[in-house]
Coordinates of C-alpha atoms in Angstrom, one line a residue:
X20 CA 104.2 -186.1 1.8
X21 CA 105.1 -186.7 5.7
X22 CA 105.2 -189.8 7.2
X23 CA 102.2 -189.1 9.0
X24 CA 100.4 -188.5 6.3
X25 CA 101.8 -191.6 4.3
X26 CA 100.7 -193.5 7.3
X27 CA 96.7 -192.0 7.3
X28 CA 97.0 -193.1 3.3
X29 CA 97.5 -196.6 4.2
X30 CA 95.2 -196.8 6.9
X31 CA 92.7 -195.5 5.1
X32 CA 93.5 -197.9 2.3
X33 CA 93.9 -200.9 4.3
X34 CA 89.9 -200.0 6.2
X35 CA 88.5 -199.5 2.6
X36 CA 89.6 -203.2 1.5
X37 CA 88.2 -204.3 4.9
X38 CA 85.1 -202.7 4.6
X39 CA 84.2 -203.5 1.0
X40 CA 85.8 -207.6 1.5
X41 CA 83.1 -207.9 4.3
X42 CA 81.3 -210.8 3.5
X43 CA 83.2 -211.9 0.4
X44 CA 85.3 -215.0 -0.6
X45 CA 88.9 -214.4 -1.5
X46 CA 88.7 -210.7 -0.4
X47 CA 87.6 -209.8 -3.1
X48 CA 86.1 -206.0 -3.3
X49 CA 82.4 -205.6 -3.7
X50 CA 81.0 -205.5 -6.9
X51 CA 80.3 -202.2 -8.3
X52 CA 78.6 -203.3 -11.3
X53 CA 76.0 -206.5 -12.3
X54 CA 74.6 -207.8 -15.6
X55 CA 74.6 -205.9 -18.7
X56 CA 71.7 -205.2 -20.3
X57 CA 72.5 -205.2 -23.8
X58 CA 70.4 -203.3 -26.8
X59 CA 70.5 -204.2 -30.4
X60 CA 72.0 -207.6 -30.1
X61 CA 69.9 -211.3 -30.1
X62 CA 67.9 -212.2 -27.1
X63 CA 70.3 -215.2 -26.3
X64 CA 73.2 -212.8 -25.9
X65 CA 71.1 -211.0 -23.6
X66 CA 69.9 -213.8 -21.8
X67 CA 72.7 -216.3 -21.4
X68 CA 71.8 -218.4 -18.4
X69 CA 68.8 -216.4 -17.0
X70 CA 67.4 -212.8 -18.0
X71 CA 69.6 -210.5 -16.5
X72 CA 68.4 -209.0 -13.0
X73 CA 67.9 -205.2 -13.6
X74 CA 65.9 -206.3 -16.7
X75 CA 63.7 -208.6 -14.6
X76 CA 63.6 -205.9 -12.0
X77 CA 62.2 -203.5 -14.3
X78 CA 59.7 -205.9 -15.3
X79 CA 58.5 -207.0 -11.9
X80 CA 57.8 -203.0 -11.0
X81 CA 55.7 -203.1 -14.0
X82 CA 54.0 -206.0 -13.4
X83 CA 53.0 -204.2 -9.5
X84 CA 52.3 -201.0 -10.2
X85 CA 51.0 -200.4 -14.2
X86 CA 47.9 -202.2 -13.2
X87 CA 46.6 -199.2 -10.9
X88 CA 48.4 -196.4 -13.6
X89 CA 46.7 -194.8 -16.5
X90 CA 47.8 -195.2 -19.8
X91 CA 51.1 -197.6 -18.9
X92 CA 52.7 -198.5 -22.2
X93 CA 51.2 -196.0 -24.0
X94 CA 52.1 -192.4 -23.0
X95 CA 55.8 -191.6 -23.4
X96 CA 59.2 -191.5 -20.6
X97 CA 61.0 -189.1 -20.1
X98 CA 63.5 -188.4 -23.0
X99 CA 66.0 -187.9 -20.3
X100 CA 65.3 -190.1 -18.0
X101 CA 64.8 -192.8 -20.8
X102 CA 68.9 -192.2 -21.8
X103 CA 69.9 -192.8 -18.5
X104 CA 68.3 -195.6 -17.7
X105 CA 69.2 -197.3 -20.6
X106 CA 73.0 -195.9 -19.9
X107 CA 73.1 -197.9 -16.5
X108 CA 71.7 -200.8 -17.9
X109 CA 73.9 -201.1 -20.6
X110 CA 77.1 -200.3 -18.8
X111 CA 75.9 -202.7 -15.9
X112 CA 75.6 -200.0 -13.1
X113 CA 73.2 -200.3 -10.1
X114 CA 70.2 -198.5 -10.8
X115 CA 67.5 -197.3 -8.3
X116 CA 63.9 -198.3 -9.8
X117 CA 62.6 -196.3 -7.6
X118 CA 63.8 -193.6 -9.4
X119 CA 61.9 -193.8 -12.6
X120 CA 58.3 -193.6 -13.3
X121 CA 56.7 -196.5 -15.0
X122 CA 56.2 -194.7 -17.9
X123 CA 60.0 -193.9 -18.2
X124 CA 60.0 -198.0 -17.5
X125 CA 57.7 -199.2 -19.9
X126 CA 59.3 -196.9 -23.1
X127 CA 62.8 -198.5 -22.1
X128 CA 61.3 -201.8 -22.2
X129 CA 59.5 -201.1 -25.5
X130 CA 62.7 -199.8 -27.3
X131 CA 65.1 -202.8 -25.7
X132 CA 62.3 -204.9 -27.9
X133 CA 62.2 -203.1 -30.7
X134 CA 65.9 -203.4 -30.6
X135 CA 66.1 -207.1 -31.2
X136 CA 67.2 -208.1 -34.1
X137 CA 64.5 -209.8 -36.2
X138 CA 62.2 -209.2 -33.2
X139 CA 61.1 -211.2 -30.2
X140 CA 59.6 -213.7 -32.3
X141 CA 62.1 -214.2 -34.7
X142 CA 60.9 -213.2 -38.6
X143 CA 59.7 -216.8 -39.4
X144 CA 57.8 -217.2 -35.8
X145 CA 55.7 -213.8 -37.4
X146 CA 54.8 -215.3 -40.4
X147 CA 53.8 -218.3 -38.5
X148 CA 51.7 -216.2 -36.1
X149 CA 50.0 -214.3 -39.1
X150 CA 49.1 -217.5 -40.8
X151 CA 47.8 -218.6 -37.5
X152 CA 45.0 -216.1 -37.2
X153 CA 43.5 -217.7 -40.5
X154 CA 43.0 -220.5 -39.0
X155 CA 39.6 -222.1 -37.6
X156 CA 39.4 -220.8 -33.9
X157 CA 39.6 -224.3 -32.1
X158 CA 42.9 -224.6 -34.1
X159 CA 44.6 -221.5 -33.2
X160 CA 45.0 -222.5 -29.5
X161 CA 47.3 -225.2 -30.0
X162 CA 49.3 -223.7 -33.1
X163 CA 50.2 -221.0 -30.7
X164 CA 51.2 -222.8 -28.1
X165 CA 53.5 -224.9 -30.3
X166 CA 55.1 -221.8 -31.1
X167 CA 55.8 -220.4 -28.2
X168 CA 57.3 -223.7 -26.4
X169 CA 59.6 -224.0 -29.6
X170 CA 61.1 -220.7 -28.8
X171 CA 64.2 -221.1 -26.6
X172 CA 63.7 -220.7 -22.7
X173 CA 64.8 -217.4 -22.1
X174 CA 62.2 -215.9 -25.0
X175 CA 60.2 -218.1 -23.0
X176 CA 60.3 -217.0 -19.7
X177 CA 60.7 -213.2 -21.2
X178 CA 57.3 -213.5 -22.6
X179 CA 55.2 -215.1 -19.7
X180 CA 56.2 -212.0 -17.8
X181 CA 55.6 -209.4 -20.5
X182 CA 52.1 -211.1 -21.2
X183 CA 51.3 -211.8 -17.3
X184 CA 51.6 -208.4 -17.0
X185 CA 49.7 -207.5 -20.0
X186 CA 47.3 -209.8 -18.7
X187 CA 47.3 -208.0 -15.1
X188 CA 46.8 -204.7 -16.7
X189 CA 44.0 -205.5 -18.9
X190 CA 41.7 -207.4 -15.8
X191 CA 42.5 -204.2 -13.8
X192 CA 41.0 -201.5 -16.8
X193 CA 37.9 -201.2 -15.8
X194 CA 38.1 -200.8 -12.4
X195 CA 40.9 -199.3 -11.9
X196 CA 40.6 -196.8 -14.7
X197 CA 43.6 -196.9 -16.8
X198 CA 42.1 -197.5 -19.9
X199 CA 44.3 -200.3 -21.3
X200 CA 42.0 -202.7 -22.0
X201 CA 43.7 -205.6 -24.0
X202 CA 42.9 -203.8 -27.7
X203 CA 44.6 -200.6 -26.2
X204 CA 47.3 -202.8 -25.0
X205 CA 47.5 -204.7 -28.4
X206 CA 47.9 -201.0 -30.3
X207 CA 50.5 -200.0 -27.7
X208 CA 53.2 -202.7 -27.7
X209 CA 52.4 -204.8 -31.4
X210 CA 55.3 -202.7 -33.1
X211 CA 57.6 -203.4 -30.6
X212 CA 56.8 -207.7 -30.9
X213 CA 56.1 -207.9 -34.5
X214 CA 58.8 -205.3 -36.4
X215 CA 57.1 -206.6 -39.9
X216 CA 54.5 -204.1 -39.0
X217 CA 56.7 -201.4 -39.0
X218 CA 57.8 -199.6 -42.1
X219 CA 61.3 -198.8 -42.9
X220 CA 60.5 -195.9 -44.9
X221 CA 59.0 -192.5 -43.1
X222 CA 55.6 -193.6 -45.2
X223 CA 53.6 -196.4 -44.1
X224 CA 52.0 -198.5 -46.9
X225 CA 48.8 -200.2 -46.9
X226 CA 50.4 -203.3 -46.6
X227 CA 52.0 -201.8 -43.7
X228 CA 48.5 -200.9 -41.9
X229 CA 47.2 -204.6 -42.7
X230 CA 50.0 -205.7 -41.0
X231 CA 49.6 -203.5 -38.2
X232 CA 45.7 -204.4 -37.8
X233 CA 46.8 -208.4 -37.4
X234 CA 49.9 -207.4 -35.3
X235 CA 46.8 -205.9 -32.8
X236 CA 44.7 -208.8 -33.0
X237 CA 47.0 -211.2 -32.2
X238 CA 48.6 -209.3 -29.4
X239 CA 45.2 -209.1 -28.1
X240 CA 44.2 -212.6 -28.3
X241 CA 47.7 -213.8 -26.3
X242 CA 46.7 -211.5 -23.5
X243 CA 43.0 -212.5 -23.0
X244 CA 44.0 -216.3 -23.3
X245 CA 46.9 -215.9 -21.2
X246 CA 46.0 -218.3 -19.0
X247 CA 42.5 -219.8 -20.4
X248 CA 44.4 -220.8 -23.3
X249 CA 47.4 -222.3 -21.4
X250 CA 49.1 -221.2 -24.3
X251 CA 53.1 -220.7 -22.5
X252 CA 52.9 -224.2 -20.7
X253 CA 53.3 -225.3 -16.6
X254 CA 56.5 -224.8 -16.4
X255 CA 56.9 -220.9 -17.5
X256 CA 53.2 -220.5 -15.8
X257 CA 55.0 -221.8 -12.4
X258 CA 57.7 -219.6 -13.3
X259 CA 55.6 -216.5 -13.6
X260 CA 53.9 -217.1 -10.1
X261 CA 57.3 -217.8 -8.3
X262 CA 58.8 -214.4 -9.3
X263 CA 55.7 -212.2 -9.4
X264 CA 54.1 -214.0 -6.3
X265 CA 50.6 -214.1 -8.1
X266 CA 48.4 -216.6 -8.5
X267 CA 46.9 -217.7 -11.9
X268 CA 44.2 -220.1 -12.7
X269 CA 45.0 -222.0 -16.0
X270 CA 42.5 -224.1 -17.2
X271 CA 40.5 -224.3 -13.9
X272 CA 43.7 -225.2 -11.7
X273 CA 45.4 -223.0 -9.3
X274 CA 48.9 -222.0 -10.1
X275 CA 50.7 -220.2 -7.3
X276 CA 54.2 -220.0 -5.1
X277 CA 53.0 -218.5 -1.4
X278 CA 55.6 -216.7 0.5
X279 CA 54.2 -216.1 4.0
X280 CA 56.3 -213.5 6.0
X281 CA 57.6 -214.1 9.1
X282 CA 55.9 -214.6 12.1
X283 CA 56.3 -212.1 14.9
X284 CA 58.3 -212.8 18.0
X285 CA 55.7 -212.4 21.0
X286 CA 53.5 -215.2 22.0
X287 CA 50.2 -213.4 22.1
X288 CA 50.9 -212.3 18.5
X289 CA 51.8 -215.6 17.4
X290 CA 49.0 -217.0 18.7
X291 CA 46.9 -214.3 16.9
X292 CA 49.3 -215.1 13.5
X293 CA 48.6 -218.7 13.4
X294 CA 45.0 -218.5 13.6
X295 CA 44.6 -215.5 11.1
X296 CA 47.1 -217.8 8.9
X297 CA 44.9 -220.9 9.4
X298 CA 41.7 -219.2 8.8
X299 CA 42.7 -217.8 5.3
X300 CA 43.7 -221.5 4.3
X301 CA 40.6 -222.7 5.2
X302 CA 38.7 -220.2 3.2
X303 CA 41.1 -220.7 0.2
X304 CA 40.4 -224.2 0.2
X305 CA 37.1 -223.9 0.7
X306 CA 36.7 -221.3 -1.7
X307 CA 38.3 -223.3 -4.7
X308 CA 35.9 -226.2 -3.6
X309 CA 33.2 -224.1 -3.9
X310 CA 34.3 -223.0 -7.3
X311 CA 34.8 -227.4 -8.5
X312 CA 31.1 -227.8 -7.2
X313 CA 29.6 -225.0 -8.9
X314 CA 28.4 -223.4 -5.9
X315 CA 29.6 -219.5 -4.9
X316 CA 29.9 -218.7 -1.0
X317 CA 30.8 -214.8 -0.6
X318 CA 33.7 -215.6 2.3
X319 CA 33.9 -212.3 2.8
X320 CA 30.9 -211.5 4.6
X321 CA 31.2 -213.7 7.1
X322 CA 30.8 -211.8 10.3
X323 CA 33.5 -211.0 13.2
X324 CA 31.2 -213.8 15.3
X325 CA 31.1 -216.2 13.0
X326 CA 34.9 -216.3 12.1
X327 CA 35.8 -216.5 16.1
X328 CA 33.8 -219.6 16.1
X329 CA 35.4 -223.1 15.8
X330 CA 35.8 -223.1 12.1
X331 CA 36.2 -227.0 10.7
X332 CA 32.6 -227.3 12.3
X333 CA 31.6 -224.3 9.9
X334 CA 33.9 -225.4 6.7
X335 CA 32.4 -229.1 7.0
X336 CA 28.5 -227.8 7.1
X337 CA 29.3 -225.7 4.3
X338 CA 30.8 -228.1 2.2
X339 CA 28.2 -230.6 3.1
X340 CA 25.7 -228.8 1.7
X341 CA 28.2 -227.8 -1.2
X342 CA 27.9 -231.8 -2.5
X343 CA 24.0 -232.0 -1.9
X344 CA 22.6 -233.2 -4.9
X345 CA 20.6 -230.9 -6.6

């Protein structure tokens, strides 16, 4: 090699540690890989300090876009696109969400459950939830709930986003179409939670159905008392809202974490920004008292005049006559 070639080799070397140190401590080079996602091994191996980003990240896609999809959780991946995905996530490689359908999504996510040992649940937390169902109904709430806090925090916070977005799915059925309605919901994913109902042999006994059918009904009854039930507790409920940005309503109180974007640079539109910004505040609050009072305004169909009218003077008439006596 010539010594002006030699020379281009270090150069080239010497811009490559430049560019990829850029903006890191110690110089050291930019990380080419992130958590590992392992299969087949206990959810606290998984999940030692937090669950691991490209799992969350796959989770928070479904928890956007399945709600407006037919069928999520219940049709198949792709076979293909199912081995590579759970390739990068295994060997800790950067993966592109955007290139996998939430199909593809939702069958990795089934078989990363179906992969823990003794389940998500653990083999005595599913004998405790079948005995559970037995019980009178008033009772159930609370059993399950004390099950679910006893679980450690990382099944914890694994669970309030798999059943938040269960929970988003089935509110969404009916008008959006999909068709997973919490029963079709419960059939899809109870295997993949409760591996008691699934036979070890290519037969499936009738035991093996029985356990199935209660599998479903359970599965159904976490996701339609998601948040009626307050069945996963304030702090995974708070937990949910921060990282999905919705907003719940747990035994009539508001649960949310608002992130406003930025506002724009120009005055005019600032101007503009603050007051639309102001106005949805007010008819948030005034919507929620509304809601406490027993009385139902329809917000929405307040007209272009009215809303570019001084609105305390409208908020305080309205919630006068909200506290009339009847």
């Amino acid at each position: 090699m010539s010594n002006w070639a030699r020379r281009m080799h270090r150069r080239a070397a010497t811009l490559s540690n430049v560019v990829t140190s850029c903006g890191h401590p110690n110089s050291l080079p930019y990380p080419r890989r992130i958590e590992k996602v392992k299969f087949g091994v206990p959810l606290q191996e998984v999940c030692k300090d937090d669950i691991p980003g490209p799992l969350l990240v796959l989770i928070l896609k479904l928890n956007k876009e399945a709600p407006l999809r037919r069928d999520v959780f219940r049709a198949p991946g792709h076979q293909g696109a199912m081995k590579k995905l759970i390739h990068f996530l295994q060997t800790g490689r950067l993966v592109n969400v955007d290139n996998y359908s939430v199909y593809t999504i939702a069958s990795v996510l089934k078989k990363f459950l179906r992969k823990i040992p003794g389940g998500v649940f653990g083999r005595d937390g599913e004998m405790e939830l079948f005995a559970v169902v037995e019980l009178p109904a008033e009772q159930q709430v609370d059993a399950i709930r004390r099950l679910l806090l006893a679980l450690p925090v990382c099944t914890q916070k694994l669970l309030v986003l798999l059943f938040g977005t269960f929970r988003v799915m089935a509110s969404n059925a009916d008008k959006a179409g999909t068709g997973m309605t919490s029963e079709a919901l419960g059939v899809s994913v109870a295997p993949s939670f409760f591996h008691s109902c699934v036979s070890d042999g290519k037969t499936a006994t009738m035991e093996d159905v029985q356990r199935f059918k209660v599998a479903t009904r359970i599965m159904r009854q976490l996701i339609e008392q998601f948040s009626a039930g307050d069945l996963f507790g304030r702090n995974n409920y708070e937990y949910y809202a921060r990282v999905t940005g919705r907003i719940l309503r747990v035994r009539d109180e508001w649960i949310c974490s608002f992130r406003d974007p930025p506002p724009p640079r120009h005055h005019r539109d600032q101007e503009a920004y603050a007051r639309q910004l102001s106005l949805e505040a007010e008819k948030t609050w005034l919507q929620c008292e509304c809601d406490r009072w027993g009385n139902k305004f329809n917000l929405e169909g307040l007209s272009k005049s009215e809303e570019s009218q001084s609105r305390p003077t409208t908020v305080v008439s309205l919630l006068t006559f909200s506290l009339l006596p009847k």
